[in-house]
Amino acid sequence: MKVIRTIDAIKKVIQDYKAQNKQIGFVATMGFLHDGHLQLMRAAKQENDIVVASIFVNPLQFGPNEDFEKYPRNEQKDTQLAEEVGIDVLFMPTAEEMYPQPMIIQMGITRRVDVLCGRSRPGHFDGVLTVVTKLFHLIQPTKAYFGLKDAQQVAVIDALIQDLNFPIALVGLPTVREADGLAKSSRNVYLSETERKEAVSLSKGLQAGKQLLLSGERDPQRIIDEVTKTIELNISGRIDYVELLSYPSLEQVTSVDQPIILATAVFFEHARLIDNLLLDENGSLITRYN
Ligand code: AMP
């Protein structure tokens, strides 16, 4: 595995692969790798000649009071895991390498952003779009793999690829969970023992909503109320949102008659956790996007 830290070096390596007509799969991460990330890497490995993964904690996508400084990092373990999965190139630039000067161009998203995490984290998705655009230009992937754990991010990157004509196929893969249903996340390490036990109620709540849909309920508000009730009863933290929206357009629906996202975010003392289910109009889980 090639470990690359500079933009000059990644450009050269990619140029070589392109000259050999290699199909490049790309997985962007912020590191502290777990099975959610590894699933994306394994799929990329199966479906492409070469896999490039990046580890970059992108300062632009963190708000002033968020966890940029203390975001968990473990470069040594990540390098070992990436190598074991068979990553060909691990790109780990510093913030100075990616942003040698304040950006002159600013990316801004106008739709799919005033809901869910976009509403709670102003500027977050502009930062995501900026870094993903830079990475897409540097790595020139044939296919880019993202997790549906961050389904709004997938919807936003889908719009980026369409609007700006990136010749890239987007692949969204399902949320990988702990045995009790908690969505795997680098941020789960922030939870206290009690909170860790409570955190299972995010997925439990969403499952309760899914069951209601499966039993024929089509009223979004009733489904939202059911999810909210289940979560509220079981956590010491505070619910940020429970929403049901069309997917990927992320618009309000009056009745569930199309693919939807049922999503929640909860603030615990040191962590804000998110979870969602992507469901078709019958309430069945959608496990691959595109
Ligand atoms: P992050 O390092 O949190 O930025 O995540 C990097 C990529 O891994 C993103 O596409 C995430 O959606 C994806 N990812 C993170 N956690 C999970 C999970 N539990 N299941 C599936 N994908 C995940």
mmCIF file of C-alpha atoms and ligand atoms in Angstrom:
data_model
loop_
_atom_site.group_PDB
_atom_site.id
_atom_site.type_symbol
_atom_site.label_atom_id
_atom_site.label_comp_id
_atom_site.label_asym_id
_atom_site.label_seq_id
_atom_site.Cartn_x
_atom_site.Cartn_y
_atom_site.Cartn_z
ATOM 1 C CA MET A 1 0.000 0.000 0.000
ATOM 2 C CA LYS A 2 1.272 3.448 -0.917
ATOM 3 C CA VAL A 3 0.840 6.022 1.839
ATOM 4 C CA ILE A 4 0.697 9.477 0.292
ATOM 5 C CA ARG A 5 0.551 12.805 2.060
ATOM 6 C CA THR A 6 1.063 15.434 -0.621
ATOM 7 C CA ILE A 7 -1.039 16.694 -3.490
ATOM 8 C CA ASP A 8 1.917 16.508 -5.901
ATOM 9 C CA ALA A 9 2.464 12.837 -5.083
ATOM 10 C CA ILE A 10 -1.203 11.826 -5.358
ATOM 11 C CA LYS A 11 -1.449 13.590 -8.735
ATOM 12 C CA LYS A 12 1.503 11.574 -10.066
ATOM 13 C CA VAL A 13 0.184 8.229 -8.845
ATOM 14 C CA ILE A 14 -3.293 8.866 -10.278
ATOM 15 C CA GLN A 15 -1.796 9.996 -13.584
ATOM 16 C CA ASP A 16 0.010 6.644 -13.819
ATOM 17 C CA TYR A 17 -3.151 4.651 -13.084
ATOM 18 C CA LYS A 18 -5.107 6.679 -15.638
ATOM 19 C CA ALA A 19 -2.415 6.058 -18.260
ATOM 20 C CA GLN A 20 -2.937 2.342 -17.636
ATOM 21 C CA ASN A 21 -6.719 2.743 -17.963
ATOM 22 C CA LYS A 22 -7.331 1.533 -14.417
ATOM 23 C CA GLN A 23 -10.788 1.848 -12.871
ATOM 24 C CA ILE A 24 -10.386 3.627 -9.566
ATOM 25 C CA GLY A 25 -12.686 3.106 -6.576
ATOM 26 C CA PHE A 26 -12.568 5.817 -3.909
ATOM 27 C CA VAL A 27 -13.542 5.843 -0.240
ATOM 28 C CA ALA A 28 -13.323 9.156 1.637
ATOM 29 C CA THR A 29 -13.099 8.941 5.434
ATOM 30 C CA MET A 30 -12.112 10.938 8.492
ATOM 31 C CA GLY A 31 -10.295 7.908 9.899
ATOM 32 C CA PHE A 32 -10.638 6.023 13.191
ATOM 33 C CA LEU A 33 -11.741 3.220 10.914
ATOM 34 C CA HIS A 34 -14.431 0.703 11.814
ATOM 35 C CA ASP A 35 -16.518 -1.885 9.970
ATOM 36 C CA GLY A 36 -18.668 0.822 8.353
ATOM 37 C CA HIS A 37 -15.603 2.205 6.583
ATOM 38 C CA LEU A 38 -14.184 -1.248 5.858
ATOM 39 C CA GLN A 39 -17.425 -2.342 4.174
ATOM 40 C CA LEU A 40 -17.037 0.550 1.710
ATOM 41 C CA MET A 41 -13.398 -0.352 1.096
ATOM 42 C CA ARG A 42 -14.184 -4.027 0.517
ATOM 43 C CA ALA A 43 -16.921 -3.188 -1.989
ATOM 44 C CA ALA A 44 -14.593 -0.757 -3.764
ATOM 45 C CA LYS A 45 -11.954 -3.478 -3.883
ATOM 46 C CA GLN A 46 -14.359 -5.927 -5.508
ATOM 47 C CA GLU A 47 -15.682 -3.518 -8.099
ATOM 48 C CA ASN A 48 -12.534 -1.674 -9.277
ATOM 49 C CA ASP A 49 -8.921 -2.290 -10.362
ATOM 50 C CA ILE A 50 -7.476 0.105 -7.802
ATOM 51 C CA VAL A 51 -8.805 1.452 -4.505
ATOM 52 C CA VAL A 52 -7.827 4.800 -3.081
ATOM 53 C CA ALA A 53 -8.938 5.684 0.439
ATOM 54 C CA SER A 54 -8.463 9.048 2.080
ATOM 55 C CA ILE A 55 -8.210 9.912 5.740
ATOM 56 C CA PHE A 56 -8.709 13.593 6.340
ATOM 57 C CA VAL A 57 -10.481 15.317 9.194
ATOM 58 C CA ASN A 58 -11.770 18.252 7.204
ATOM 59 C CA PRO A 59 -11.804 21.455 9.287
ATOM 60 C CA LEU A 60 -14.238 23.107 6.858
ATOM 61 C CA GLN A 61 -17.098 20.804 7.762
ATOM 62 C CA PHE A 62 -16.936 21.372 11.522
ATOM 63 C CA GLY A 63 -18.804 24.218 13.195
ATOM 64 C CA PRO A 64 -17.031 26.476 15.736
ATOM 65 C CA ASN A 65 -18.460 24.551 18.715
ATOM 66 C CA GLU A 66 -18.063 21.096 17.238
ATOM 67 C CA ASP A 67 -15.486 18.391 17.877
ATOM 68 C CA PHE A 68 -12.805 19.100 15.233
ATOM 69 C CA GLU A 69 -9.940 19.299 17.747
ATOM 70 C CA LYS A 70 -10.909 16.202 19.681
ATOM 71 C CA TYR A 71 -12.187 14.079 16.786
ATOM 72 C CA PRO A 72 -10.695 10.602 17.477
ATOM 73 C CA ARG A 73 -7.559 9.775 15.470
ATOM 74 C CA ASN A 74 -5.390 6.648 15.247
ATOM 75 C CA GLU A 75 -3.188 6.777 12.184
ATOM 76 C CA GLN A 76 -1.196 3.661 12.980
ATOM 77 C CA LYS A 77 -4.214 1.391 13.425
ATOM 78 C CA ASP A 78 -5.973 2.928 10.423
ATOM 79 C CA THR A 79 -2.944 2.298 8.207
ATOM 80 C CA GLN A 80 -2.849 -1.328 9.335
ATOM 81 C CA LEU A 81 -6.589 -1.846 8.707
ATOM 82 C CA ALA A 82 -6.433 -0.194 5.281
ATOM 83 C CA GLU A 83 -3.498 -2.401 4.345
ATOM 84 C CA GLU A 84 -5.326 -5.544 5.516
ATOM 85 C CA VAL A 85 -8.388 -4.687 3.413
ATOM 86 C CA GLY A 86 -6.161 -4.294 0.366
ATOM 87 C CA ILE A 87 -6.253 -0.533 -0.186
ATOM 88 C CA ASP A 88 -3.746 0.404 -2.900
ATOM 89 C CA VAL A 89 -3.288 4.055 -2.015
ATOM 90 C CA LEU A 90 -3.959 5.706 1.334
ATOM 91 C CA PHE A 91 -4.092 9.487 0.973
ATOM 92 C CA MET A 92 -3.564 11.280 4.290
ATOM 93 C CA PRO A 93 -2.922 14.980 3.693
ATOM 94 C CA THR A 94 -2.595 17.591 6.420
ATOM 95 C CA ALA A 95 -5.037 20.500 6.607
ATOM 96 C CA GLU A 96 -2.221 22.793 5.402
ATOM 97 C CA GLU A 97 -1.693 20.576 2.367
ATOM 98 C CA MET A 98 -5.398 20.658 1.453
ATOM 99 C CA TYR A 99 -5.933 24.313 2.323
ATOM 100 C CA PRO A 100 -2.615 26.158 1.901
ATOM 101 C CA GLN A 101 -4.548 29.435 1.971
ATOM 102 C CA PRO A 102 -8.123 30.368 2.849
ATOM 103 C CA MET A 103 -10.404 29.252 0.007
ATOM 104 C CA ILE A 104 -11.140 31.949 -2.562
ATOM 105 C CA ILE A 105 -13.990 29.935 -4.024
ATOM 106 C CA GLN A 106 -16.794 28.866 -1.735
ATOM 107 C CA MET A 107 -19.213 26.077 -2.513
ATOM 108 C CA GLY A 108 -22.786 26.490 -1.406
ATOM 109 C CA ILE A 109 -25.699 24.101 -1.454
ATOM 110 C CA THR A 110 -29.186 25.500 -1.932
ATOM 111 C CA ARG A 111 -31.512 22.505 -1.573
ATOM 112 C CA ARG A 112 -31.476 19.234 0.418
ATOM 113 C CA VAL A 113 -29.829 21.243 3.198
ATOM 114 C CA ASP A 114 -32.512 23.019 5.235
ATOM 115 C CA VAL A 115 -33.522 19.738 6.903
ATOM 116 C CA LEU A 116 -31.943 17.035 9.112
ATOM 117 C CA CYS A 117 -28.246 17.642 9.898
ATOM 118 C CA GLY A 118 -28.031 20.487 7.382
ATOM 119 C CA ARG A 119 -30.372 22.552 9.538
ATOM 120 C CA SER A 120 -28.569 21.729 12.786
ATOM 121 C CA ARG A 121 -25.055 22.162 11.379
ATOM 122 C CA PRO A 122 -24.954 25.380 9.313
ATOM 123 C CA GLY A 123 -22.143 25.286 6.747
ATOM 124 C CA HIS A 124 -21.413 21.610 7.333
ATOM 125 C CA PHE A 125 -22.453 20.421 3.880
ATOM 126 C CA ASP A 126 -20.714 23.341 2.149
ATOM 127 C CA GLY A 127 -17.532 22.079 3.809
ATOM 128 C CA VAL A 128 -18.272 18.509 2.745
ATOM 129 C CA LEU A 129 -18.875 19.614 -0.861
ATOM 130 C CA THR A 130 -15.626 21.558 -0.911
ATOM 131 C CA VAL A 131 -13.474 18.711 0.307
ATOM 132 C CA VAL A 132 -15.254 16.072 -1.793
ATOM 133 C CA THR A 133 -14.847 18.222 -4.911
ATOM 134 C CA LYS A 134 -11.121 18.608 -4.218
ATOM 135 C CA LEU A 135 -10.754 14.876 -3.580
ATOM 136 C CA PHE A 136 -12.746 13.965 -6.706
ATOM 137 C CA HIS A 137 -10.461 16.175 -8.805
ATOM 138 C CA LEU A 138 -7.315 14.723 -7.284
ATOM 139 C CA ILE A 139 -8.343 11.069 -7.334
ATOM 140 C CA GLN A 140 -10.598 11.012 -10.424
ATOM 141 C CA PRO A 141 -12.478 7.923 -9.280
ATOM 142 C CA THR A 142 -14.630 5.793 -11.545
ATOM 143 C CA LYS A 143 -16.815 4.955 -8.560
ATOM 144 C CA ALA A 144 -17.077 6.688 -5.180
ATOM 145 C CA TYR A 145 -18.398 4.831 -2.136
ATOM 146 C CA PHE A 146 -20.271 6.493 0.712
ATOM 147 C CA GLY A 147 -22.228 5.108 3.651
ATOM 148 C CA LEU A 148 -25.986 5.482 3.962
ATOM 149 C CA LYS A 149 -25.406 6.055 7.674
ATOM 150 C CA ASP A 150 -24.864 9.614 6.419
ATOM 151 C CA ALA A 151 -27.765 9.505 3.977
ATOM 152 C CA GLN A 152 -28.114 13.283 3.687
ATOM 153 C CA GLN A 153 -24.446 13.386 2.672
ATOM 154 C CA VAL A 154 -25.173 10.806 -0.048
ATOM 155 C CA ALA A 155 -28.106 12.941 -1.285
ATOM 156 C CA VAL A 156 -25.875 16.025 -1.332
ATOM 157 C CA ILE A 157 -23.026 14.278 -3.158
ATOM 158 C CA ASP A 158 -25.530 12.855 -5.616
ATOM 159 C CA ALA A 159 -26.570 16.445 -6.371
ATOM 160 C CA LEU A 160 -22.910 17.516 -6.643
ATOM 161 C CA ILE A 161 -22.187 14.788 -9.192
ATOM 162 C CA GLN A 162 -25.302 15.600 -11.227
ATOM 163 C CA ASP A 163 -25.113 19.385 -11.094
ATOM 164 C CA LEU A 164 -21.391 19.642 -11.819
ATOM 165 C CA ASN A 165 -21.225 16.672 -14.228
ATOM 166 C CA PHE A 166 -18.582 14.681 -12.424
ATOM 167 C CA PRO A 167 -17.996 11.494 -14.471
ATOM 168 C CA ILE A 168 -18.274 9.420 -11.315
ATOM 169 C CA ALA A 169 -20.708 6.679 -10.283
ATOM 170 C CA LEU A 170 -21.936 7.177 -6.720
ATOM 171 C CA VAL A 171 -22.481 4.055 -4.628
ATOM 172 C CA GLY A 172 -24.268 4.253 -1.263
ATOM 173 C CA LEU A 173 -23.961 1.220 1.012
ATOM 174 C CA PRO A 174 -26.001 0.278 4.082
ATOM 175 C CA THR A 175 -25.350 1.269 7.674
ATOM 176 C CA VAL A 176 -23.170 -1.215 9.524
ATOM 177 C CA ARG A 177 -24.364 -1.743 13.092
ATOM 178 C CA GLU A 178 -23.204 -3.130 16.415
ATOM 179 C CA ALA A 179 -24.873 -6.368 17.549
ATOM 180 C CA ASP A 180 -27.551 -4.423 19.464
ATOM 181 C CA GLY A 181 -28.401 -2.213 16.476
ATOM 182 C CA LEU A 182 -26.382 0.932 17.287
ATOM 183 C CA ALA A 183 -24.965 2.379 14.058
ATOM 184 C CA LYS A 184 -21.163 2.122 14.104
ATOM 185 C CA SER A 185 -19.541 5.516 14.359
ATOM 186 C CA SER A 186 -16.113 6.882 15.226
ATOM 187 C CA ARG A 187 -17.976 9.164 17.662
ATOM 188 C CA ASN A 188 -19.396 6.260 19.709
ATOM 189 C CA VAL A 189 -16.195 6.396 21.799
ATOM 190 C CA TYR A 190 -17.495 9.641 23.305
ATOM 191 C CA LEU A 191 -20.401 7.835 25.010
ATOM 192 C CA SER A 192 -20.384 6.988 28.697
ATOM 193 C CA GLU A 193 -21.311 3.446 29.668
ATOM 194 C CA THR A 194 -24.891 4.478 30.464
ATOM 195 C CA GLU A 195 -25.218 6.504 27.275
ATOM 196 C CA ARG A 196 -23.894 3.598 25.248
ATOM 197 C CA LYS A 197 -26.769 1.479 26.573
ATOM 198 C CA GLU A 198 -29.295 4.247 25.885
ATOM 199 C CA ALA A 199 -27.948 4.859 22.374
ATOM 200 C CA VAL A 200 -29.546 1.681 21.089
ATOM 201 C CA SER A 201 -32.892 3.489 21.321
ATOM 202 C CA LEU A 202 -32.098 5.493 18.157
ATOM 203 C CA SER A 203 -32.246 2.352 16.034
ATOM 204 C CA LYS A 204 -35.059 0.908 18.177
ATOM 205 C CA GLY A 205 -37.132 4.049 17.612
ATOM 206 C CA LEU A 206 -36.537 3.973 13.859
ATOM 207 C CA GLN A 207 -37.464 0.288 13.792
ATOM 208 C CA ALA A 208 -40.715 1.086 15.608
ATOM 209 C CA GLY A 209 -41.474 3.657 12.895
ATOM 210 C CA LYS A 210 -40.657 1.128 10.194
ATOM 211 C CA GLN A 211 -43.019 -1.405 11.777
ATOM 212 C CA LEU A 212 -45.817 1.156 11.729
ATOM 213 C CA LEU A 213 -45.185 1.774 8.035
ATOM 214 C CA LEU A 214 -45.117 -1.974 7.378
ATOM 215 C CA SER A 215 -48.452 -2.330 9.131
ATOM 216 C CA GLY A 216 -49.981 0.146 6.664
ATOM 217 C CA GLU A 217 -49.605 3.537 8.355
ATOM 218 C CA ARG A 218 -48.947 6.236 5.732
ATOM 219 C CA ASP A 219 -49.205 9.406 7.822
ATOM 220 C CA PRO A 220 -45.665 10.800 8.306
ATOM 221 C CA GLN A 221 -46.566 12.576 11.557
ATOM 222 C CA ARG A 222 -47.863 9.391 13.217
ATOM 223 C CA ILE A 223 -44.658 7.595 12.257
ATOM 224 C CA ILE A 224 -42.521 10.500 13.529
ATOM 225 C CA ASP A 225 -44.476 10.555 16.804
ATOM 226 C CA GLU A 226 -43.908 6.837 17.315
ATOM 227 C CA VAL A 227 -40.143 7.170 16.751
ATOM 228 C CA THR A 228 -39.943 10.234 19.016
ATOM 229 C CA LYS A 229 -41.850 8.505 21.815
ATOM 230 C CA THR A 230 -39.629 5.411 21.718
ATOM 231 C CA ILE A 231 -36.413 7.439 21.801
ATOM 232 C CA GLU A 232 -37.577 9.986 24.406
ATOM 233 C CA LEU A 233 -38.555 7.299 26.873
ATOM 234 C CA ASN A 234 -35.103 5.726 26.818
ATOM 235 C CA ILE A 235 -32.472 8.460 26.745
ATOM 236 C CA SER A 236 -31.000 11.043 29.072
ATOM 237 C CA GLY A 237 -29.890 13.064 26.038
ATOM 238 C CA ARG A 238 -31.901 15.510 23.947
ATOM 239 C CA ILE A 239 -33.493 14.788 20.580
ATOM 240 C CA ASP A 240 -32.219 17.141 17.865
ATOM 241 C CA TYR A 241 -34.691 15.933 15.259
ATOM 242 C CA VAL A 242 -36.885 13.090 14.086
ATOM 243 C CA GLU A 243 -37.873 13.601 10.450
ATOM 244 C CA LEU A 244 -39.483 11.697 7.617
ATOM 245 C CA LEU A 245 -38.722 13.064 4.130
ATOM 246 C CA SER A 246 -38.676 11.969 0.505
ATOM 247 C CA TYR A 247 -35.339 10.511 -0.576
ATOM 248 C CA PRO A 248 -33.059 11.696 -2.147
ATOM 249 C CA SER A 249 -34.859 15.015 -2.677
ATOM 250 C CA LEU A 250 -35.345 15.481 1.103
ATOM 251 C CA GLU A 251 -38.713 17.201 0.851
ATOM 252 C CA GLN A 252 -41.720 17.029 3.159
ATOM 253 C CA VAL A 253 -44.311 14.414 2.191
ATOM 254 C CA THR A 254 -47.959 14.353 3.171
ATOM 255 C CA SER A 255 -48.260 10.595 2.728
ATOM 256 C CA VAL A 256 -45.639 7.867 2.392
ATOM 257 C CA ASP A 257 -45.995 6.772 -1.228
ATOM 258 C CA GLN A 258 -42.362 6.953 -2.402
ATOM 259 C CA PRO A 259 -38.891 6.120 -1.070
ATOM 260 C CA ILE A 260 -38.321 7.979 2.182
ATOM 261 C CA ILE A 261 -35.722 8.596 4.833
ATOM 262 C CA LEU A 262 -36.732 8.243 8.464
ATOM 263 C CA ALA A 263 -33.946 9.866 10.430
ATOM 264 C CA THR A 264 -32.992 11.040 13.886
ATOM 265 C CA ALA A 265 -30.194 12.848 15.692
ATOM 266 C CA VAL A 266 -29.688 12.885 19.452
ATOM 267 C CA PHE A 267 -27.371 14.967 21.621
ATOM 268 C CA PHE A 268 -25.650 13.074 24.406
ATOM 269 C CA GLU A 269 -23.274 14.845 26.767
ATOM 270 C CA HIS A 270 -20.193 14.603 24.542
ATOM 271 C CA ALA A 271 -21.595 13.221 21.300
ATOM 272 C CA ARG A 272 -24.287 13.936 18.782
ATOM 273 C CA LEU A 273 -25.366 10.633 17.231
ATOM 274 C CA ILE A 274 -27.343 10.167 14.032
ATOM 275 C CA ASP A 275 -29.187 7.236 12.527
ATOM 276 C CA ASN A 276 -31.669 6.659 9.737
ATOM 277 C CA LEU A 277 -33.538 4.087 7.710
ATOM 278 C CA LEU A 278 -34.057 4.404 3.970
ATOM 279 C CA LEU A 279 -37.358 2.759 3.175
ATOM 280 C CA ASP A 280 -39.325 2.141 0.026
ATOM 281 C CA GLU A 281 -43.038 2.999 -0.145
ATOM 282 C CA ASN A 282 -43.898 -0.363 1.454
ATOM 283 C CA GLY A 283 -41.525 0.093 4.363
ATOM 284 C CA SER A 284 -38.798 -2.279 3.115
ATOM 285 C CA LEU A 285 -35.199 -1.302 3.743
ATOM 286 C CA ILE A 286 -33.234 0.106 0.775
ATOM 287 C CA THR A 287 -29.723 -1.326 1.079
ATOM 288 C CA ARG A 288 -27.880 0.116 -1.905
ATOM 289 C CA TYR A 289 -28.140 3.533 -3.495
ATOM 290 C CA ASN A 290 -27.470 3.466 -7.301
HETATM 291 P P1 AMP B 1 -16.515 9.319 8.283
HETATM 292 O O1 AMP B 1 -15.154 8.827 8.577
HETATM 293 O O2 AMP B 1 -17.423 9.320 9.473
HETATM 294 O O3 AMP B 1 -16.520 10.610 7.507
HETATM 295 O O4 AMP B 1 -17.162 8.245 7.303
HETATM 296 C C1 AMP B 1 -16.541 7.915 6.090
HETATM 297 C C2 AMP B 1 -17.510 7.136 5.262
HETATM 298 O O5 AMP B 1 -17.898 5.958 5.957
HETATM 299 C C3 AMP B 1 -18.802 7.911 4.967
HETATM 300 O O6 AMP B 1 -19.233 7.633 3.648
HETATM 301 C C4 AMP B 1 -19.754 7.350 5.996
HETATM 302 O O7 AMP B 1 -21.111 7.437 5.603
HETATM 303 C C5 AMP B 1 -19.304 5.905 6.053
HETATM 304 N N1 AMP B 1 -19.724 5.296 7.312
HETATM 305 C C6 AMP B 1 -19.448 5.726 8.562
HETATM 306 N N2 AMP B 1 -20.056 4.933 9.480
HETATM 307 C C7 AMP B 1 -20.735 4.001 8.779
HETATM 308 C C8 AMP B 1 -21.568 2.900 9.142
HETATM 309 N N3 AMP B 1 -21.822 2.584 10.410
HETATM 310 N N4 AMP B 1 -22.099 2.152 8.152
HETATM 311 C C9 AMP B 1 -21.856 2.442 6.861
HETATM 312 N N5 AMP B 1 -21.082 3.460 6.446
HETATM 313 C C10 AMP B 1 -20.526 4.235 7.403
#
